[in-house]
Amino acid sequence: MTSLAHQVAVLDANDPLREFRDQFQLRDGLIYLDGNSLGALPKATMAAMQDAVGEQWGEGLITSWLGADWVNSPRRIGDKIAALIGANPGEVIAADSTSVNIFKALGAALSLQSGRSVILTEEGNFPTDHYMMQGLERLSGGGVRSLAVPAGDVLGRLEDDVAVLLLTQVHYKTGAMRDMAAVNAAAHKHGVLVIWDLSHSTGAIEVDLNGSGADFAIGCGYKFLNGGPGAPAYMYVAQRHQHADAVLAGWFGHARPFAFEEQYDAASGVERFLCGTPPVLGMVALEAGVDLITQADMRDVRAKSVKLAELLIAQMQPLCTQYGFELVSPQNRKESGSHVSFAHPNAYAIAQALKTRDVIGDFRAPDVLRLGLTPLYLRYADIVEAVHRLSEICVTRSWDRPEFHAMSAVT
């Protein structure tokens, strides 16, 4: 019988993505399973940032808005992201944060839906999605109603009063993945527009916004795009909806920003959904990360993600049986994104103990240990070793120390 070590060695040797690992800054011994919260640092980012700070800013100063093409970075980077999510050039901009882009997308969609007042999502969606919906409801003075229903009831609530459906394609906690095309078709049948949160999708799975008939989408740049902490986000607006109102009408969304006109006149394309001045240094880091992921074939990325997850689930089975871990992600990997989550009563303390063993995952309240699988730099051998270290923590109960139970401000 072939040993596990041999099987894993063969998988790593035949991995079409194996050369990407060397393009990231990862110290020896570290097993980084938190790339779906913050991607690792691409080595190319360091050089890009040094050039942006020392040369473009330090020497070029304000002339770099044109000389280094800072001014066009939202559209330029947006077009690169578009290639990863099945969109066309001119349908994506890199700008602002995910939360701000949710607000902009909700406002734009509502402007197209006269006579409808409900914005709908599922219970358990990522909190900022709920918060933005609730904020719009308060701002409207009751003219817009925010509604969350159980996940299984979403499609059944697509009634004539619903203007917009906001869903995350890959659930942030469980990794469960929705069928984008099926949801879009069901929503459009009832005249409902759909906004997709792709924060746990882009750079991890194949996405086809235009092929599925999507209306709007948003997502962050710091997870699988490896754009750095707090990296700029992005917003997709299908060509057919680019006449929608830009509720955050900032000067970079104006048709003629440097005419300095007092009356807002929206740009004709996706640029109308820009707002303030682009954060250039953040854009530089994001573009380096995007340039790296676009070198990979997303079919290979997805295929490896599935294999990594299957290996992780198989290796975790004895720990589920002996130490009370419970798989909360879909067993069928076709229904899941690129992270695997396990519930455990002491998940937080276990996550902290793992960090002392150089295995970094994360915790999601109230009891979930979430392990992100980033195919560009994660090896199959890393999965086996991570579970081995976790097993030792469980056998020795080394997680049960006071310092590991003390909740931190960031989990």
Short mmCIF file of C-alpha atoms in Angstrom, two decimals:
data_model
loop_
_atom_site.label_atom_id
_atom_site.label_comp_id
_atom_site.label_asym_id
_atom_site.label_seq_id
_atom_site.Cartn_x
_atom_site.Cartn_y
_atom_site.Cartn_z
CA MET A 1 0.00 0.00 0.00
CA THR A 2 1.31 3.44 -0.91
CA SER A 3 2.09 5.51 2.17
CA LEU A 4 0.40 8.82 2.84
CA ALA A 5 3.78 10.55 2.72
CA HIS A 6 4.41 9.15 -0.75
CA GLN A 7 0.96 10.13 -1.98
CA VAL A 8 1.42 13.68 -0.72
CA ALA A 9 4.91 13.91 -2.22
CA VAL A 10 3.53 12.89 -5.60
CA LEU A 11 0.74 15.46 -5.37
CA ASP A 12 3.20 18.24 -4.56
CA ALA A 13 5.63 17.15 -7.27
CA ASN A 14 2.89 17.16 -9.90
CA ASP A 15 1.23 20.39 -8.72
CA PRO A 16 0.98 22.79 -11.71
CA LEU A 17 0.97 25.71 -9.24
CA ARG A 18 4.01 24.63 -7.21
CA GLU A 19 6.30 27.38 -8.51
CA PHE A 20 4.03 30.15 -7.19
CA ARG A 21 4.98 29.44 -3.56
CA ASP A 22 8.44 30.88 -4.10
CA GLN A 23 6.86 34.18 -5.13
CA PHE A 24 5.53 34.77 -1.60
CA GLN A 25 7.33 35.74 1.60
CA LEU A 26 6.69 32.78 3.91
CA ARG A 27 9.09 31.75 6.64
CA ASP A 28 10.23 28.15 7.01
CA GLY A 29 8.00 26.06 9.22
CA LEU A 30 4.96 28.32 8.96
CA ILE A 31 1.72 26.75 7.76
CA TYR A 32 -0.50 29.67 6.83
CA LEU A 33 -4.17 28.71 6.74
CA ASP A 34 -5.56 32.22 7.04
CA GLY A 35 -5.26 33.43 3.47
CA ASN A 36 -9.02 33.93 3.32
CA SER A 37 -8.62 36.68 5.94
CA LEU A 38 -5.29 38.09 4.79
CA GLY A 39 -3.29 36.71 1.90
CA ALA A 40 0.46 36.30 2.19
CA LEU A 41 2.85 38.97 0.94
CA PRO A 42 3.95 38.59 -2.70
CA LYS A 43 7.65 39.31 -3.02
CA ALA A 44 6.92 41.53 -6.00
CA THR A 45 4.88 43.81 -3.76
CA MET A 46 7.98 44.89 -1.84
CA ALA A 47 9.71 46.16 -4.97
CA ALA A 48 6.53 47.78 -6.26
CA MET A 49 6.00 49.63 -2.98
CA GLN A 50 9.61 50.77 -2.81
CA ASP A 51 9.32 52.19 -6.31
CA ALA A 52 5.97 53.83 -5.56
CA VAL A 53 7.27 55.49 -2.40
CA GLY A 54 10.86 56.29 -3.32
CA GLU A 55 10.55 57.10 -7.01
CA GLN A 56 6.94 57.81 -7.94
CA TRP A 57 6.11 59.76 -4.77
CA GLY A 58 9.58 60.77 -3.60
CA GLU A 59 10.92 61.95 -6.96
CA GLY A 60 7.90 62.29 -9.23
CA LEU A 61 5.67 63.91 -6.61
CA ILE A 62 2.41 65.17 -8.08
CA THR A 63 3.56 64.54 -11.65
CA SER A 64 3.15 60.81 -10.97
CA TRP A 65 -0.62 61.11 -11.24
CA LEU A 66 0.08 61.10 -14.96
CA GLY A 67 3.69 59.91 -15.19
CA ALA A 68 3.04 56.74 -13.16
CA ASP A 69 -0.60 56.58 -14.30
CA TRP A 70 -1.98 56.78 -10.76
CA VAL A 71 -5.09 58.48 -12.08
CA ASN A 72 -6.17 55.44 -14.11
CA SER A 73 -5.37 52.82 -11.47
CA PRO A 74 -9.00 52.11 -10.47
CA ARG A 75 -9.99 51.21 -14.01
CA ARG A 76 -6.68 49.53 -14.90
CA ILE A 77 -6.74 47.24 -11.87
CA GLY A 78 -10.49 46.76 -12.26
CA ASP A 79 -10.00 45.43 -15.77
CA LYS A 80 -7.45 42.94 -14.45
CA ILE A 81 -9.86 41.76 -11.75
CA ALA A 82 -12.60 41.53 -14.37
CA ALA A 83 -10.62 38.77 -16.09
CA LEU A 84 -10.79 36.72 -12.87
CA ILE A 85 -14.54 37.04 -12.36
CA GLY A 86 -16.00 36.65 -15.83
CA ALA A 87 -16.55 40.33 -16.51
CA ASN A 88 -15.64 42.53 -19.45
CA PRO A 89 -13.21 45.44 -19.47
CA GLY A 90 -15.05 48.52 -18.30
CA GLU A 91 -17.31 46.67 -15.86
CA VAL A 92 -15.09 46.64 -12.75
CA ILE A 93 -13.37 49.36 -10.77
CA ALA A 94 -10.98 48.99 -7.84
CA ALA A 95 -12.01 51.46 -5.18
CA ASP A 96 -12.93 52.08 -1.57
CA SER A 97 -13.68 49.27 0.88
CA THR A 98 -16.01 46.31 0.54
CA SER A 99 -18.49 47.94 2.92
CA VAL A 100 -18.56 51.21 0.99
CA ASN A 101 -19.00 49.34 -2.29
CA ILE A 102 -21.92 47.40 -0.84
CA PHE A 103 -23.57 50.71 0.01
CA LYS A 104 -22.90 52.02 -3.50
CA ALA A 105 -24.21 48.86 -5.15
CA LEU A 106 -27.36 48.83 -3.02
CA GLY A 107 -28.03 52.47 -3.83
CA ALA A 108 -27.43 51.96 -7.55
CA ALA A 109 -29.68 48.90 -7.70
CA LEU A 110 -32.45 50.66 -5.77
CA SER A 111 -32.35 53.55 -8.24
CA LEU A 112 -33.34 51.08 -10.97
CA GLN A 113 -36.21 49.55 -9.02
CA SER A 114 -38.96 52.16 -8.71
CA GLY A 115 -41.92 50.92 -6.67
CA ARG A 116 -39.97 48.25 -4.81
CA SER A 117 -38.68 48.83 -1.29
CA VAL A 118 -37.25 45.61 0.22
CA ILE A 119 -33.55 44.76 0.22
CA LEU A 120 -33.17 41.07 1.05
CA THR A 121 -30.38 38.87 2.36
CA GLU A 122 -29.94 35.65 4.31
CA GLU A 123 -29.56 35.32 8.06
CA GLY A 124 -25.94 34.64 8.95
CA ASN A 125 -24.51 36.65 6.07
CA PHE A 126 -21.31 38.56 6.83
CA PRO A 127 -22.21 41.30 9.33
CA THR A 128 -21.11 44.28 7.23
CA ASP A 129 -23.62 43.25 4.55
CA HIS A 130 -26.39 43.43 7.15
CA TYR A 131 -25.06 46.69 8.57
CA MET A 132 -25.02 48.46 5.21
CA MET A 133 -28.59 47.33 4.52
CA GLN A 134 -29.71 48.50 7.93
CA GLY A 135 -27.96 51.83 7.43
CA LEU A 136 -29.79 52.41 4.15
CA GLU A 137 -33.07 51.60 5.86
CA ARG A 138 -32.41 54.22 8.55
CA LEU A 139 -31.23 56.77 6.00
CA SER A 140 -34.37 56.30 3.91
CA GLY A 141 -36.62 57.03 6.88
CA GLY A 142 -38.50 53.81 6.30
CA GLY A 143 -38.74 54.11 2.53
CA VAL A 144 -36.42 51.10 2.23
CA ARG A 145 -36.82 47.98 4.35
CA SER A 146 -33.94 45.67 5.21
CA LEU A 147 -34.96 42.01 5.54
CA ALA A 148 -33.00 38.87 6.44
CA VAL A 149 -34.56 35.42 6.20
CA PRO A 150 -33.20 31.90 6.81
CA ALA A 151 -30.77 30.82 4.10
CA GLY A 152 -33.10 28.15 2.75
CA ASP A 153 -35.99 30.61 2.47
CA VAL A 154 -34.28 33.28 0.36
CA LEU A 155 -35.55 32.21 -3.05
CA GLY A 156 -39.05 31.72 -1.67
CA ARG A 157 -39.12 35.34 -0.50
CA LEU A 158 -38.51 36.80 -3.97
CA GLU A 159 -41.80 38.64 -4.16
CA ASP A 160 -42.90 41.77 -5.99
CA ASP A 161 -41.84 44.11 -3.18
CA VAL A 162 -38.19 42.95 -3.29
CA ALA A 163 -35.90 45.34 -5.13
CA VAL A 164 -32.50 43.85 -4.43
CA LEU A 165 -31.09 40.55 -3.19
CA LEU A 166 -27.65 40.73 -1.57
CA LEU A 167 -25.87 37.39 -1.13
CA THR A 168 -22.33 36.17 -0.53
CA GLN A 169 -21.39 33.51 -3.07
CA VAL A 170 -19.10 31.64 -0.66
CA HIS A 171 -20.26 31.90 2.95
CA TYR A 172 -17.60 33.47 5.14
CA LYS A 173 -18.01 31.00 7.98
CA THR A 174 -19.00 27.64 6.49
CA GLY A 175 -17.64 27.99 2.98
CA ALA A 176 -20.98 26.89 1.51
CA MET A 177 -21.24 28.09 -2.09
CA ARG A 178 -24.39 29.24 -3.84
CA ASP A 179 -25.22 28.48 -7.47
CA MET A 180 -24.87 31.97 -8.94
CA ALA A 181 -26.61 31.25 -12.23
CA ALA A 182 -29.58 29.57 -10.55
CA VAL A 183 -30.02 32.40 -8.04
CA ASN A 184 -29.77 35.06 -10.74
CA ALA A 185 -32.35 33.29 -12.88
CA ALA A 186 -34.78 32.90 -9.96
CA ALA A 187 -34.36 36.54 -8.94
CA HIS A 188 -34.74 37.93 -12.45
CA LYS A 189 -37.91 35.90 -12.92
CA HIS A 190 -39.40 38.07 -10.16
CA GLY A 191 -37.81 41.31 -11.37
CA VAL A 192 -35.24 41.34 -8.54
CA LEU A 193 -31.68 42.57 -9.05
CA VAL A 194 -28.83 40.64 -7.39
CA ILE A 195 -25.65 41.91 -5.73
CA TRP A 196 -22.97 39.27 -5.15
CA ASP A 197 -20.36 39.56 -2.42
CA LEU A 198 -17.32 37.79 -3.90
CA SER A 199 -14.93 38.36 -1.01
CA HIS A 200 -14.32 34.61 -0.55
CA SER A 201 -14.60 33.80 -4.26
CA THR A 202 -12.28 35.94 -6.35
CA GLY A 203 -8.89 34.31 -6.76
CA ALA A 204 -10.08 31.06 -5.17
CA ILE A 205 -12.79 29.70 -7.45
CA GLU A 206 -13.90 30.19 -11.02
CA VAL A 207 -16.45 33.01 -11.24
CA ASP A 208 -18.53 33.88 -14.31
CA LEU A 209 -20.52 37.03 -13.61
CA ASN A 210 -21.58 37.77 -17.17
CA GLY A 211 -22.19 34.16 -18.07
CA SER A 212 -24.51 33.80 -15.09
CA GLY A 213 -26.39 37.03 -15.78
CA ALA A 214 -25.16 38.90 -12.70
CA ASP A 215 -26.20 42.50 -12.05
CA PHE A 216 -23.73 43.85 -9.47
CA ALA A 217 -20.88 42.42 -7.42
CA ILE A 218 -18.36 43.60 -4.88
CA GLY A 219 -15.41 42.07 -3.07
CA CYS A 220 -12.26 42.76 -1.12
CA GLY A 221 -8.65 42.82 -2.27
CA TYR A 222 -6.82 41.46 0.76
CA LYS A 223 -7.81 37.79 0.77
CA PHE A 224 -7.03 35.58 -2.23
CA LEU A 225 -5.91 38.61 -4.25
CA ASN A 226 -3.08 39.17 -1.74
CA GLY A 227 -3.41 42.95 -1.85
CA GLY A 228 -2.33 43.56 1.75
CA PRO A 229 -4.15 44.52 4.97
CA GLY A 230 -7.05 46.85 4.24
CA ALA A 231 -6.40 46.67 0.49
CA PRO A 232 -8.83 48.52 -1.79
CA ALA A 233 -11.92 46.58 -2.79
CA TYR A 234 -13.66 46.38 -6.16
CA MET A 235 -17.11 46.81 -7.64
CA TYR A 236 -18.66 45.20 -10.71
CA VAL A 237 -21.55 46.83 -12.54
CA ALA A 238 -22.93 45.02 -15.58
CA GLN A 239 -22.80 47.20 -18.69
CA ARG A 240 -26.60 47.27 -18.90
CA HIS A 241 -26.84 48.87 -15.44
CA GLN A 242 -24.17 51.54 -15.73
CA HIS A 243 -26.76 54.29 -16.06
CA ALA A 244 -27.80 53.70 -12.44
CA ASP A 245 -27.47 56.50 -9.91
CA ALA A 246 -24.20 56.83 -8.03
CA VAL A 247 -25.45 57.58 -4.52
CA LEU A 248 -21.95 58.48 -3.30
CA ALA A 249 -21.30 61.09 -5.94
CA GLY A 250 -17.64 61.88 -5.36
CA TRP A 251 -15.39 63.94 -7.56
CA PHE A 252 -13.60 61.00 -9.17
CA GLY A 253 -16.97 59.76 -10.40
CA HIS A 254 -17.63 63.04 -12.19
CA ALA A 255 -17.49 63.16 -15.97
CA ARG A 256 -14.87 65.93 -15.74
CA PRO A 257 -13.21 65.78 -12.30
CA PHE A 258 -10.67 68.48 -13.01
CA ALA A 259 -13.20 70.93 -14.39
CA PHE A 260 -14.14 71.46 -10.72
CA GLU A 261 -17.80 72.02 -11.50
CA GLU A 262 -20.15 72.39 -8.55
CA GLN A 263 -23.00 70.45 -10.15
CA TYR A 264 -22.50 66.69 -10.30
CA ASP A 265 -22.46 65.18 -13.78
CA ALA A 266 -21.81 61.45 -13.57
CA ALA A 267 -19.22 59.78 -15.77
CA SER A 268 -20.73 57.68 -18.52
CA GLY A 269 -19.28 54.28 -17.60
CA VAL A 270 -18.28 52.29 -14.54
CA GLU A 271 -16.13 55.24 -13.44
CA ARG A 272 -19.29 56.96 -12.17
CA PHE A 273 -19.13 54.57 -9.21
CA LEU A 274 -15.79 55.94 -8.11
CA CYS A 275 -15.95 58.30 -5.19
CA GLY A 276 -12.91 59.90 -3.59
CA THR A 277 -9.26 60.08 -4.60
CA PRO A 278 -7.75 56.60 -5.13
CA PRO A 279 -5.47 55.45 -2.25
CA VAL A 280 -2.43 55.10 -4.46
CA LEU A 281 -0.12 53.10 -2.18
CA GLY A 282 -2.90 50.61 -1.46
CA MET A 283 -3.60 50.37 -5.18
CA VAL A 284 0.05 49.64 -5.90
CA ALA A 285 0.07 46.73 -3.46
CA LEU A 286 -3.26 45.43 -4.75
CA GLU A 287 -2.08 45.53 -8.36
CA ALA A 288 1.01 43.48 -7.50
CA GLY A 289 -1.18 40.82 -5.92
CA VAL A 290 -3.66 40.84 -8.79
CA ASP A 291 -0.85 40.58 -11.35
CA LEU A 292 0.38 37.46 -9.58
CA ILE A 293 -2.96 35.63 -9.40
CA THR A 294 -3.73 36.43 -13.04
CA GLN A 295 -0.66 34.38 -14.02
CA ALA A 296 -2.39 31.26 -12.72
CA ASP A 297 -5.05 29.22 -14.51
CA MET A 298 -8.17 29.46 -12.35
CA ARG A 299 -9.10 25.93 -13.33
CA ASP A 300 -5.86 24.72 -11.74
CA VAL A 301 -6.49 26.91 -8.70
CA ARG A 302 -9.95 25.50 -8.17
CA ALA A 303 -8.86 21.90 -8.80
CA LYS A 304 -6.08 22.19 -6.22
CA SER A 305 -8.41 23.87 -3.72
CA VAL A 306 -10.77 20.91 -3.96
CA LYS A 307 -7.95 18.39 -3.48
CA LEU A 308 -6.52 20.31 -0.51
CA ALA A 309 -9.93 20.40 1.13
CA GLU A 310 -10.56 16.71 0.54
CA LEU A 311 -7.20 15.87 2.08
CA LEU A 312 -7.86 18.13 5.07
CA ILE A 313 -11.29 16.64 5.72
CA ALA A 314 -9.93 13.10 5.47
CA GLN A 315 -7.03 13.86 7.83
CA MET A 316 -9.38 15.54 10.32
CA GLN A 317 -11.74 12.58 10.53
CA PRO A 318 -9.95 10.87 13.48
CA LEU A 319 -9.93 14.18 15.39
CA CYS A 320 -13.63 14.60 14.73
CA THR A 321 -14.22 11.16 16.19
CA GLN A 322 -11.89 11.44 19.19
CA TYR A 323 -11.86 15.12 20.12
CA GLY A 324 -15.25 16.52 19.18
CA PHE A 325 -14.55 18.50 16.01
CA GLU A 326 -17.55 18.76 13.71
CA LEU A 327 -17.31 19.56 10.02
CA VAL A 328 -19.62 22.50 9.28
CA SER A 329 -18.54 23.02 5.66
CA PRO A 330 -20.22 21.04 2.88
CA GLN A 331 -18.77 17.57 2.43
CA ASN A 332 -19.35 17.89 -1.32
CA ARG A 333 -16.55 20.19 -2.47
CA LYS A 334 -18.56 21.28 -5.52
CA GLU A 335 -20.79 23.09 -3.03
CA SER A 336 -17.99 24.80 -1.13
CA GLY A 337 -15.35 27.47 -1.60
CA SER A 338 -11.70 27.42 -0.55
CA HIS A 339 -11.90 27.11 3.20
CA VAL A 340 -12.96 24.33 5.55
CA SER A 341 -14.54 24.99 8.93
CA PHE A 342 -14.91 22.82 12.01
CA ALA A 343 -17.02 23.56 15.05
CA HIS A 344 -15.60 22.82 18.50
CA PRO A 345 -16.59 24.09 21.97
CA ASN A 346 -13.00 25.29 22.50
CA ALA A 347 -12.31 26.44 18.95
CA TYR A 348 -10.95 29.82 20.04
CA ALA A 349 -8.40 28.41 22.48
CA ILE A 350 -7.36 25.74 19.98
CA ALA A 351 -6.79 28.39 17.31
CA GLN A 352 -4.54 30.33 19.69
CA ALA A 353 -2.61 27.22 20.65
CA LEU A 354 -2.08 26.38 16.98
CA LYS A 355 -0.37 29.73 16.46
CA THR A 356 2.30 28.74 18.98
CA ARG A 357 2.94 25.73 16.75
CA ASP A 358 3.26 27.94 13.66
CA VAL A 359 -0.12 27.00 12.22
CA ILE A 360 -2.22 30.09 11.61
CA GLY A 361 -5.93 29.69 10.99
CA ASP A 362 -8.69 31.79 12.45
CA PHE A 363 -11.72 31.68 14.71
CA ARG A 364 -15.26 32.74 13.88
CA ALA A 365 -17.76 33.14 16.68
CA PRO A 366 -19.24 31.36 18.38
CA ASP A 367 -17.32 28.09 17.92
CA VAL A 368 -15.74 27.74 14.47
CA LEU A 369 -12.13 27.00 13.58
CA ARG A 370 -11.79 28.18 9.97
CA LEU A 371 -8.91 26.94 7.83
CA GLY A 372 -8.33 28.81 4.58
CA LEU A 373 -6.80 27.00 1.63
CA THR A 374 -4.77 29.23 -0.68
CA PRO A 375 -3.66 27.09 -3.62
CA LEU A 376 -0.88 29.39 -4.83
CA TYR A 377 1.32 28.84 -1.79
CA LEU A 378 -0.14 25.98 0.23
CA ARG A 379 1.33 22.50 -0.24
CA TYR A 380 -0.37 19.15 0.30
CA ALA A 381 2.34 18.30 2.81
CA ASP A 382 1.35 21.40 4.77
CA ILE A 383 -2.14 19.98 5.29
CA VAL A 384 -0.84 16.73 6.72
CA GLU A 385 1.63 18.52 8.98
CA ALA A 386 -0.99 21.02 10.18
CA VAL A 387 -3.34 18.25 11.24
CA HIS A 388 -0.43 16.46 12.94
CA ARG A 389 0.34 19.56 15.00
CA LEU A 390 -3.35 19.99 15.82
CA SER A 391 -3.54 16.37 16.91
CA GLU A 392 -0.63 16.89 19.32
CA ILE A 393 -2.38 19.91 20.80
CA CYS A 394 -5.49 17.82 21.37
CA VAL A 395 -3.66 14.82 22.82
CA THR A 396 -1.74 16.95 25.32
CA ARG A 397 -4.61 19.43 25.89
CA SER A 398 -2.02 22.16 25.58
CA TRP A 399 -4.79 24.46 24.31
CA ASP A 400 -6.33 24.50 27.80
CA ARG A 401 -4.21 27.31 29.23
CA PRO A 402 -5.59 30.60 30.55
CA GLU A 403 -3.81 32.74 27.99
CA PHE A 404 -5.40 30.80 25.13
CA HIS A 405 -8.91 31.38 26.46
CA ALA A 406 -8.49 35.16 26.82
CA MET A 407 -10.40 36.67 23.90
CA SER A 408 -8.42 39.14 21.78
CA ALA A 409 -9.78 42.21 19.99
CA VAL A 410 -9.09 40.53 16.62
CA THR A 411 -9.99 36.87 16.17
#
